[in-house]
PDB file of C-alpha atoms in Angstrom:
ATOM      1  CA  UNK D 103     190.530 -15.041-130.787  1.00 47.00           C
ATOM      2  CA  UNK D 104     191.845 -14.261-127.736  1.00 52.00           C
ATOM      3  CA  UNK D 105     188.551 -12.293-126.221  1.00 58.00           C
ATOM      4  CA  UNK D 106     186.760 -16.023-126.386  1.00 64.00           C
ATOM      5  CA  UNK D 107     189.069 -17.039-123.787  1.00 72.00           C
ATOM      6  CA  UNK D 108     188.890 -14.583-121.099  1.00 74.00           C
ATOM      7  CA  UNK D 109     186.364 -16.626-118.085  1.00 75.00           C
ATOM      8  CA  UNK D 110     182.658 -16.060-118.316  1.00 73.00           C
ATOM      9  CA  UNK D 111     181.035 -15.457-115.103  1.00 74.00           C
ATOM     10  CA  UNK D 112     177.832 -18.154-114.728  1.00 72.00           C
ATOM     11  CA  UNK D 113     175.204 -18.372-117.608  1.00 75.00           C
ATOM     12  CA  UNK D 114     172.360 -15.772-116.834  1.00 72.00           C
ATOM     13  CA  UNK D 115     170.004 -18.627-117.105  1.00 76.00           C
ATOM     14  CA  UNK D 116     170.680 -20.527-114.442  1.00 80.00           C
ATOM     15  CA  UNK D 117     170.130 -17.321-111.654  1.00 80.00           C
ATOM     16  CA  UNK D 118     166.291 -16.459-110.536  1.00 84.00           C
ATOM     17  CA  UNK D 119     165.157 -13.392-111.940  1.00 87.00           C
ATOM     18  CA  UNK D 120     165.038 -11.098-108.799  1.00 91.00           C
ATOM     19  CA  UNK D 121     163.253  -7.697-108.558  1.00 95.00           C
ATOM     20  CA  UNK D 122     166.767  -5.790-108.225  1.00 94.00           C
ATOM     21  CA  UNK D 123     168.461  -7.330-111.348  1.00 93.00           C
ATOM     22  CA  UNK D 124     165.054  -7.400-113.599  1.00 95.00           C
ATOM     23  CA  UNK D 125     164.816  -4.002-112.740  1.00 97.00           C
ATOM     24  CA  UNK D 126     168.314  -3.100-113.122  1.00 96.00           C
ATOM     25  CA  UNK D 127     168.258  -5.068-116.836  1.00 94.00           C
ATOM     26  CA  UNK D 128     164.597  -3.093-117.822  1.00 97.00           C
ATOM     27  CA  UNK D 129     166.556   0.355-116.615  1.00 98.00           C
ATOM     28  CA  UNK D 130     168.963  -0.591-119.584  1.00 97.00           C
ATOM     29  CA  UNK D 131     166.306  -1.721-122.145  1.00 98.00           C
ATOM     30  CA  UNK D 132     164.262   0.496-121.505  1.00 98.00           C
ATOM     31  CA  UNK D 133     167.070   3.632-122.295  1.00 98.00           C
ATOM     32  CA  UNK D 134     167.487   1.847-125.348  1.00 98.00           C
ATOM     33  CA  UNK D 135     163.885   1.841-126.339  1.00 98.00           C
ATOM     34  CA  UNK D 136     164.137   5.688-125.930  1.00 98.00           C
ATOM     35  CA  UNK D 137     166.836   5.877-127.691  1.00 98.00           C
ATOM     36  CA  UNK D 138     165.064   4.799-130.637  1.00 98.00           C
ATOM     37  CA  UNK D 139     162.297   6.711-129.893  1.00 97.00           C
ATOM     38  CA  UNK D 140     164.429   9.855-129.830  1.00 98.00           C
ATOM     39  CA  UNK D 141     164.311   9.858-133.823  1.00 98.00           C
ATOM     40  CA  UNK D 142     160.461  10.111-133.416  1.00 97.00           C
ATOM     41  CA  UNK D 143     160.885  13.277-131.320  1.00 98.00           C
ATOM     42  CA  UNK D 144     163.319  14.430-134.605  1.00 98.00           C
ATOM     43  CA  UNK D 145     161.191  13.534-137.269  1.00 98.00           C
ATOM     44  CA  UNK D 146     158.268  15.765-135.278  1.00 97.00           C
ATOM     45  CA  UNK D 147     160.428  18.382-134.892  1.00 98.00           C
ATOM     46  CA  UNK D 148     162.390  18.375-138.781  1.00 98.00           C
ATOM     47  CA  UNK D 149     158.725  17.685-139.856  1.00 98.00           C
ATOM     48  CA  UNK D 150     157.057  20.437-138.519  1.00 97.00           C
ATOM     49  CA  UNK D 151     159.786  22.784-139.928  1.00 97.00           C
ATOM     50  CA  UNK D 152     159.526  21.561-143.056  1.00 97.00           C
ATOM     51  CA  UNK D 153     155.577  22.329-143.207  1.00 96.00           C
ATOM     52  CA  UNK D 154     152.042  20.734-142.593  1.00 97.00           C
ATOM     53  CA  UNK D 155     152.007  18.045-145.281  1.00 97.00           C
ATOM     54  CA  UNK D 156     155.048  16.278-143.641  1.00 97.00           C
ATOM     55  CA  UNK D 157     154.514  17.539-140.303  1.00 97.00           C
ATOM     56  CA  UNK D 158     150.643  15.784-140.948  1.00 96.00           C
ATOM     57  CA  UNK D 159     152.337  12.713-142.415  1.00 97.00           C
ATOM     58  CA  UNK D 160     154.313  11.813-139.336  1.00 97.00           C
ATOM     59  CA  UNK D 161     150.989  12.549-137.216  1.00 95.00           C
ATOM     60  CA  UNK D 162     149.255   9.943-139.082  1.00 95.00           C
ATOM     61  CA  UNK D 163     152.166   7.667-138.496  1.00 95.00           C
ATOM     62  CA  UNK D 164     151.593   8.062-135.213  1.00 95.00           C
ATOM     63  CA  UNK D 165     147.929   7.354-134.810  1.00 92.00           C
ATOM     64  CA  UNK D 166     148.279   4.442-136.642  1.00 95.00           C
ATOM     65  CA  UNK D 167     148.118   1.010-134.558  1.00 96.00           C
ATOM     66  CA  UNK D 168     151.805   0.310-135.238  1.00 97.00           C
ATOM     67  CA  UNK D 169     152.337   3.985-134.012  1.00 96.00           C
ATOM     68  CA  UNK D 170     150.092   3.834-131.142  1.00 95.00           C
ATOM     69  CA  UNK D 171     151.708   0.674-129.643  1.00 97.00           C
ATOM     70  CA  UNK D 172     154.976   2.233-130.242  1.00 97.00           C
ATOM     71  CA  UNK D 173     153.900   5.218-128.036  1.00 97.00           C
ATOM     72  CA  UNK D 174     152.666   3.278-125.400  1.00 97.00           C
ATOM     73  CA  UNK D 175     155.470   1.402-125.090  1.00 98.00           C
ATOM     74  CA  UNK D 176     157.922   4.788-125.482  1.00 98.00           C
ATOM     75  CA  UNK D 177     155.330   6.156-122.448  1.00 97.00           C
ATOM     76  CA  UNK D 178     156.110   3.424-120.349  1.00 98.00           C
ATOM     77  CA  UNK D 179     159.657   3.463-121.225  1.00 98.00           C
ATOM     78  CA  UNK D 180     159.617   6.979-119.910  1.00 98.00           C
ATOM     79  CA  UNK D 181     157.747   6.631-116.865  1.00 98.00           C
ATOM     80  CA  UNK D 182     159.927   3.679-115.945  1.00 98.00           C
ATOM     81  CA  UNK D 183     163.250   5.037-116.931  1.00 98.00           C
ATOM     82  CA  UNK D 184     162.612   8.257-114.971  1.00 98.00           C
ATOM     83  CA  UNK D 185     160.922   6.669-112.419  1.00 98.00           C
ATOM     84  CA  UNK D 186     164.003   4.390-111.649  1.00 98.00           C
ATOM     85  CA  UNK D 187     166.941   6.784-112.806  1.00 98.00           C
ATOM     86  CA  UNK D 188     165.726   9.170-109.611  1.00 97.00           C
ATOM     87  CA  UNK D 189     166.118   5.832-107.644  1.00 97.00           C
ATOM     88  CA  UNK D 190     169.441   5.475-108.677  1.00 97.00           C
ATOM     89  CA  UNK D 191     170.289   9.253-107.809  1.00 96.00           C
ATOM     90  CA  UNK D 192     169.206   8.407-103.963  1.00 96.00           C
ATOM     91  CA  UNK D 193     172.017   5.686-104.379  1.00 96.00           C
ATOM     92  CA  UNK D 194     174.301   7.757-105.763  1.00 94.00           C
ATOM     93  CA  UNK D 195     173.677  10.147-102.805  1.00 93.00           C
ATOM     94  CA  UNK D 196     174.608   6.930-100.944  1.00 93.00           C
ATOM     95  CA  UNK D 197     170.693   6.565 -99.516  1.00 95.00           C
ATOM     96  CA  UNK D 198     168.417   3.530 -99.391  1.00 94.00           C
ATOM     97  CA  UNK D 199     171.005   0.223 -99.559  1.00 92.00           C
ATOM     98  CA  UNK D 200     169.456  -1.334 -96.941  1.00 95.00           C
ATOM     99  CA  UNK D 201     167.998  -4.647 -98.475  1.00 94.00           C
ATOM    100  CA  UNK D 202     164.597  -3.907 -97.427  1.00 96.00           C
ATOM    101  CA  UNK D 203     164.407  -0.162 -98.967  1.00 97.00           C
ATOM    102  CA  UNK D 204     166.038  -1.575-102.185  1.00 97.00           C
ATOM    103  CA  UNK D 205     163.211  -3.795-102.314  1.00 97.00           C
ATOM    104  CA  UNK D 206     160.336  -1.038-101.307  1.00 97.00           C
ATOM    105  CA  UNK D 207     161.769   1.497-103.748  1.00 97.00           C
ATOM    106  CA  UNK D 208     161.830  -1.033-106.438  1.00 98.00           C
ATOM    107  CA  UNK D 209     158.046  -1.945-106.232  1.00 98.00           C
ATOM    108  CA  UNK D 210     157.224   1.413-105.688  1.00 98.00           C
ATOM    109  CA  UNK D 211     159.255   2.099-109.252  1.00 98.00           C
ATOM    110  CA  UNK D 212     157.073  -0.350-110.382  1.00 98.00           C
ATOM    111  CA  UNK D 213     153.638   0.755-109.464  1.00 98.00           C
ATOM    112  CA  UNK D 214     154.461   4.569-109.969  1.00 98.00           C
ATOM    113  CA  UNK D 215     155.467   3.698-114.118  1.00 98.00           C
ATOM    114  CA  UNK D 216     152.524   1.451-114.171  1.00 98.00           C
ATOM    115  CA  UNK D 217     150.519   4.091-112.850  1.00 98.00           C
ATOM    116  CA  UNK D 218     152.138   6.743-114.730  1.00 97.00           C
ATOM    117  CA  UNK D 219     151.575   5.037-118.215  1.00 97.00           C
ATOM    118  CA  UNK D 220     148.250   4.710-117.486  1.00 97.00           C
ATOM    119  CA  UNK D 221     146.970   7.935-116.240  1.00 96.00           C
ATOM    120  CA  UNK D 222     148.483   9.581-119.364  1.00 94.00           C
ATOM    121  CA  UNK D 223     146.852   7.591-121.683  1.00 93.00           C
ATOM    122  CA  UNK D 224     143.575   8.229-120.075  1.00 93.00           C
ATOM    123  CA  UNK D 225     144.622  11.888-119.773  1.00 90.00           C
ATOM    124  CA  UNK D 226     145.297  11.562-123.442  1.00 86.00           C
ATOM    125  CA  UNK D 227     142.614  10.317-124.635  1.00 85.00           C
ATOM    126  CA  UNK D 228     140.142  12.503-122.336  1.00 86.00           C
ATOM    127  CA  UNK D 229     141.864  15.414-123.292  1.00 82.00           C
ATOM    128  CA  UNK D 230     141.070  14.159-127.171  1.00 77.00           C
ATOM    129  CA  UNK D 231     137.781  13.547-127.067  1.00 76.00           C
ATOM    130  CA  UNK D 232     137.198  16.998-125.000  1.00 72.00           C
ATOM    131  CA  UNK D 233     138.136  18.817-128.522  1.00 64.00           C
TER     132      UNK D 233
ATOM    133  CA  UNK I  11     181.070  23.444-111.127  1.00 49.00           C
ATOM    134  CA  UNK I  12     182.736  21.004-108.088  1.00 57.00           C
ATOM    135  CA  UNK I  13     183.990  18.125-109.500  1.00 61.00           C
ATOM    136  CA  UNK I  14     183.082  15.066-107.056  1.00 64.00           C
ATOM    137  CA  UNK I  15     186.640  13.412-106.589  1.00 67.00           C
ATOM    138  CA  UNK I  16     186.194   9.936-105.521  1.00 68.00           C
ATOM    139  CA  UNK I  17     190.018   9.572-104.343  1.00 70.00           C
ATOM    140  CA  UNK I  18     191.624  10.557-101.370  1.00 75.00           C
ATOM    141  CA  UNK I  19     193.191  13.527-100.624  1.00 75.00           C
ATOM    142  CA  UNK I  20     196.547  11.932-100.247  1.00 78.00           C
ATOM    143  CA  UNK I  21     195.727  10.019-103.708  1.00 76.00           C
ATOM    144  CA  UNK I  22     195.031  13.040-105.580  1.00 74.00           C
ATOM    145  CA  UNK I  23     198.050  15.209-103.902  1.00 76.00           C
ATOM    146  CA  UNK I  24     200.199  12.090-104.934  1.00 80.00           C
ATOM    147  CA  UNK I  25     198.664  12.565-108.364  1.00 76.00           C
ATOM    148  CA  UNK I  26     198.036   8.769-108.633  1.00 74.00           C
ATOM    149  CA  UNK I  27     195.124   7.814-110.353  1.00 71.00           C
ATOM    150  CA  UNK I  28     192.691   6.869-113.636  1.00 74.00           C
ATOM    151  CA  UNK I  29     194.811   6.961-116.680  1.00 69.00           C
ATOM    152  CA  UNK I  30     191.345   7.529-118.438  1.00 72.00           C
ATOM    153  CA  UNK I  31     189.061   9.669-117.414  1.00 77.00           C
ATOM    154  CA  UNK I  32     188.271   8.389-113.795  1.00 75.00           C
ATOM    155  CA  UNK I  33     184.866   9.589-112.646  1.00 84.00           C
ATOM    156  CA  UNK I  34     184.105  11.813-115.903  1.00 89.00           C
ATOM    157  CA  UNK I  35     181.559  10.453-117.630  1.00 93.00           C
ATOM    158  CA  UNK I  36     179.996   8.823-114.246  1.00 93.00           C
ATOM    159  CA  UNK I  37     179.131  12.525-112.861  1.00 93.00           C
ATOM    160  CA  UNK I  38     178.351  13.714-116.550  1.00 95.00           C
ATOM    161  CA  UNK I  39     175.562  10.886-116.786  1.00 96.00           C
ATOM    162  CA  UNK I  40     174.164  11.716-113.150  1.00 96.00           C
ATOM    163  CA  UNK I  41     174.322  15.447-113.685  1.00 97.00           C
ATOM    164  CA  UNK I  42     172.439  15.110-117.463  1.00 97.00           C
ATOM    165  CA  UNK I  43     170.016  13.053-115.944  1.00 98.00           C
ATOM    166  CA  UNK I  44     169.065  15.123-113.098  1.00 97.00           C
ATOM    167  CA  UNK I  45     168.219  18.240-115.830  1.00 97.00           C
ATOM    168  CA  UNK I  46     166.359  15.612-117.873  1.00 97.00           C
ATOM    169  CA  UNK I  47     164.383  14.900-115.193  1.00 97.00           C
ATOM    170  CA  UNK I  48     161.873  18.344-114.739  1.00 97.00           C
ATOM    171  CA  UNK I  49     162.798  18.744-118.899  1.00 98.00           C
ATOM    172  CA  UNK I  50     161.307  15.766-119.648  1.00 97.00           C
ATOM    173  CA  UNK I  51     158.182  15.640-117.831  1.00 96.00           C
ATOM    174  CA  UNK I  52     158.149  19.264-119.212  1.00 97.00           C
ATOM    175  CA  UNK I  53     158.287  17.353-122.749  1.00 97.00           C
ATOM    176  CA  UNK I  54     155.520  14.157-122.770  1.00 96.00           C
ATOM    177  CA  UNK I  55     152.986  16.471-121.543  1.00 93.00           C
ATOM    178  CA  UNK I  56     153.181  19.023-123.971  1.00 94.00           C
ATOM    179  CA  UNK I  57     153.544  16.097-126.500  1.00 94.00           C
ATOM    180  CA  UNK I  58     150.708  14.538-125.410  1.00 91.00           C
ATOM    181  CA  UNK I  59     148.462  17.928-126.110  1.00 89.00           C
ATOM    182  CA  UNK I  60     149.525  18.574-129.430  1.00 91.00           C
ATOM    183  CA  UNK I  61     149.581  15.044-130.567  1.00 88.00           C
ATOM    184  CA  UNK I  62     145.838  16.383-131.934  1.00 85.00           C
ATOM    185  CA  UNK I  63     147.368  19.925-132.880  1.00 90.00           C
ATOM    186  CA  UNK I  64     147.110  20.721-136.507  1.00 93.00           C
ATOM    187  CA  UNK I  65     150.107  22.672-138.004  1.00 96.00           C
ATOM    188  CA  UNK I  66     149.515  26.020-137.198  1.00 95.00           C
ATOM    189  CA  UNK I  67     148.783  25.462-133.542  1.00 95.00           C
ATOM    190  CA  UNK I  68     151.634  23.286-133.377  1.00 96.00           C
ATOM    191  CA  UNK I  69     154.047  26.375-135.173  1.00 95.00           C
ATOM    192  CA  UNK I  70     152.438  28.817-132.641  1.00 95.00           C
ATOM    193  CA  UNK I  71     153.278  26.737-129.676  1.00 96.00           C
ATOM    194  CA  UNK I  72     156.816  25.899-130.400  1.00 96.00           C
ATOM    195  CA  UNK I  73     157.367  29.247-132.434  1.00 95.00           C
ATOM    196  CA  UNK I  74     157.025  30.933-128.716  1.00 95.00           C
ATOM    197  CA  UNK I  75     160.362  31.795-127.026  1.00 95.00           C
ATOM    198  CA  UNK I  76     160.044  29.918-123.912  1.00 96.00           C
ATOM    199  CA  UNK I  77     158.855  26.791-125.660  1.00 97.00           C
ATOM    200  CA  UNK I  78     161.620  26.834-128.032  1.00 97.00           C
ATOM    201  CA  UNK I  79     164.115  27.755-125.488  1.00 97.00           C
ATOM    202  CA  UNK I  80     163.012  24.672-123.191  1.00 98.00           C
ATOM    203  CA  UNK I  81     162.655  22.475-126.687  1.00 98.00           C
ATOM    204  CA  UNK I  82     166.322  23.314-127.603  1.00 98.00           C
ATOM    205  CA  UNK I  83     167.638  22.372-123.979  1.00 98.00           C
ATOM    206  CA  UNK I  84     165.461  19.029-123.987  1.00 98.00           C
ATOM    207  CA  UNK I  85     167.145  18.053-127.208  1.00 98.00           C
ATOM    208  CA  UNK I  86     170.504  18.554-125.713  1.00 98.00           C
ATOM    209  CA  UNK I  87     170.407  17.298-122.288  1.00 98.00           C
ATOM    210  CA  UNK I  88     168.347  14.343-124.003  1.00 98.00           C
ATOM    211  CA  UNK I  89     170.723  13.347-126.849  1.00 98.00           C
ATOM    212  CA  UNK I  90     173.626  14.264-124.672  1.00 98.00           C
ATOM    213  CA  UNK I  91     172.205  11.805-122.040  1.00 98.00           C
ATOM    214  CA  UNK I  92     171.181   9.471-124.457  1.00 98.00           C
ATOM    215  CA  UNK I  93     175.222   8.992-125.901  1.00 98.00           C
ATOM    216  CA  UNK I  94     176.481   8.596-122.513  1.00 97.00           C
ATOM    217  CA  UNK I  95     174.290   5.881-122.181  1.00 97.00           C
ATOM    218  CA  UNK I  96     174.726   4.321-125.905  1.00 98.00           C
ATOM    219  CA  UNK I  97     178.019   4.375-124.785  1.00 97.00           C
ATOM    220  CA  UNK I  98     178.113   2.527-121.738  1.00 96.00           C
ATOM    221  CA  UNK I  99     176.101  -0.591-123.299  1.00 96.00           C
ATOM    222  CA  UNK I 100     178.332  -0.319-126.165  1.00 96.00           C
ATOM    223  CA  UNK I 101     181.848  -0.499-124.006  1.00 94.00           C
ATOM    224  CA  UNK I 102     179.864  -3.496-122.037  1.00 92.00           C
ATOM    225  CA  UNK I 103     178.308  -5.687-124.935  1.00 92.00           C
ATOM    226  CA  UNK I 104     180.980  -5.509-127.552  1.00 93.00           C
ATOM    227  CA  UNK I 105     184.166  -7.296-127.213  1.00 88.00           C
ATOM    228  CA  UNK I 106     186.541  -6.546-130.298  1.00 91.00           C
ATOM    229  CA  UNK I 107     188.600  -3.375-129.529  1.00 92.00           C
ATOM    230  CA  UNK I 108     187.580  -1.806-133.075  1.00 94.00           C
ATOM    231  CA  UNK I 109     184.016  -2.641-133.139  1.00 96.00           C
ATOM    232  CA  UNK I 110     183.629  -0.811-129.413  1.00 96.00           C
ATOM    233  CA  UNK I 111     185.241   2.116-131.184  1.00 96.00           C
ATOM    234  CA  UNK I 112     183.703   2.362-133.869  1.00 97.00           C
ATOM    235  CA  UNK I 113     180.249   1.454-132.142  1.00 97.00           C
ATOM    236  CA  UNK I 114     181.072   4.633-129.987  1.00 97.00           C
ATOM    237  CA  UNK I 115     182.275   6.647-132.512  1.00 98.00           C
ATOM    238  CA  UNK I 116     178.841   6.216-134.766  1.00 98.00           C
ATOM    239  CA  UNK I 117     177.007   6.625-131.225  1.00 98.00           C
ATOM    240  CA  UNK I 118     178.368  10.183-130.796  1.00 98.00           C
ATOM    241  CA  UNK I 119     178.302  11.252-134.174  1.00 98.00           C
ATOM    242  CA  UNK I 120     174.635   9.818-134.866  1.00 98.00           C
ATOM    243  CA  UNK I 121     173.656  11.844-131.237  1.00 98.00           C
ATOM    244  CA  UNK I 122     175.415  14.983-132.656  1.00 98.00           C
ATOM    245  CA  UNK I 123     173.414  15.070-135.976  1.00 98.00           C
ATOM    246  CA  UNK I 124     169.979  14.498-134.304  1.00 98.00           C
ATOM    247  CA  UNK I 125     170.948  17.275-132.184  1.00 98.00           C
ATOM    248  CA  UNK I 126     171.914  19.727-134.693  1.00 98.00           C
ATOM    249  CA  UNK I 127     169.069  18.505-136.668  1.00 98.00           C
ATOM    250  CA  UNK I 128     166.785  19.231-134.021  1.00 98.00           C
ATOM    251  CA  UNK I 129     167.879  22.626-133.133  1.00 98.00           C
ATOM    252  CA  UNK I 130     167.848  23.985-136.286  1.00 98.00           C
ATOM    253  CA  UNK I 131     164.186  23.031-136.988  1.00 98.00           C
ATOM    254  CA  UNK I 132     163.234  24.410-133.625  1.00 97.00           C
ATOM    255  CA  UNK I 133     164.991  27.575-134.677  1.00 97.00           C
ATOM    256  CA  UNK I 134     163.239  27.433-138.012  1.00 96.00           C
ATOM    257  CA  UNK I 135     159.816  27.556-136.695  1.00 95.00           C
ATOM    258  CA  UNK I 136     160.745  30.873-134.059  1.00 92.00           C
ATOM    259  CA  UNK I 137     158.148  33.266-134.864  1.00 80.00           C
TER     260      UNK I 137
END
């Protein structure tokens, strides 16, 4: 096949993992990952229309462990992908290349999803136990 | 809307440029994601506060005009969004001319129906 020929450029594995490219490669999964949580906010949605034994169905599929690691992953998918999509609109607006900001807004991305994720689960599950 | 043009003036009076679609999809992506960005916030905390919600409270709260009217642009923007990017990992990872097609074409199509999909149960539920 010709496409095996065309030059590689150097094996990933032999870089070090630096903030800007992990978080540049977790930008990517992480749109993925919400991707595939998009059918979730379908099946909610197609469920609920089609009445409260289906609509209660996918609830319970939700609260189950599998379902509740699946949402807390999908939460901080969210918080990250948002999080890190606005710092790629200040690029696009041509703001913040200087090495030093790239690195600041990056940890900041960080600790904001981190944060983020967090606080909504407690919110969550406050919020839960207040009804 | 203004387009963004990324060529020169002399470029674009010369009419020399993409043969595809030049900046397109680029702006597209940027301009999705910035109306994704108040919808969405919008979207996990209402989520989160009927993730308790038994039926009816969950009909009455997306059966209300403004919450279906923001629910129906979320799903939109979002899957709209969401095959832009598909796309992009799509064109990148695969390496066969026909499996990038078709990989895009299933991308758009599958985005389309989970739209559609979407919007009609929203509408289903108006009270």
């Amino acid at each position: 096949m010709v496409e095996d020929r065309r030059p590689l450029s150097p094996h990933i594995q032999i870089y070090r993992p630096q903030l800007t490219s992990v978080l540049s490669f977790t930008h990517r999964v992480t749109g993925v990952a919400l991707s595939a949580g998009s059918l979730l906010i379908v099946a909610w949605l197609v469920a609920g229309a089609a009445g409260p034994t289906a609509y209660h169905g996918v609830l319970s599929l939700m609260r189950s462990p599998i379902g509740l690691l699946l949402l807390f992953g999908w939460t901080f998918s969210i918080s990250f992908h948002l999080c890190n999509g606005i710092r790629h609109l200040f690029w696009d607006a041509v703001r913040g290349f200087e090495l030093r900001t790239i690195y600041a807004s990056g940890w900041t991305v960080v600790a904001t999803s981190l944060v983020l994720t967090v606080g909504l689960w407690v919110a969550g599950f406050l919020f839960a136990a207040k009804l | 809307m203004r387009e963004i043009h990324i060529q020169s003036a002399l470029a674009r009076a010369r009419g020399l440029g993409s043969a595809k679609s030049g900046s397109r999809h680029w702006w597209l992506q940027r301009v999705s994601a910035l109306a994704l960005a108040p919808l969405s916030v919008w979207f996990v905390i209402s989520f989160a506060a009927l993730l308790s919600a038994d039926h009816r409270s969950y009909s009455e709260w997306i059966g209300s005009p403004l919450n279906a009217v923001l629910m129906i642009l979320l799903v939109i923007v979002l899957f709209y969004h969401m095959s832009l990017g598909l796309q992009v990992v799509a064109e990148d990872y695969l390496h066969t001319d026909w499996t990038k097609l078709f990989a895009i074409i299933a991308i758009q199509f599958g985005s389309l129906v989970l739209a559609i999909a979407s919007i009609v149960s929203i509408l289903r539920m108006l009270t």
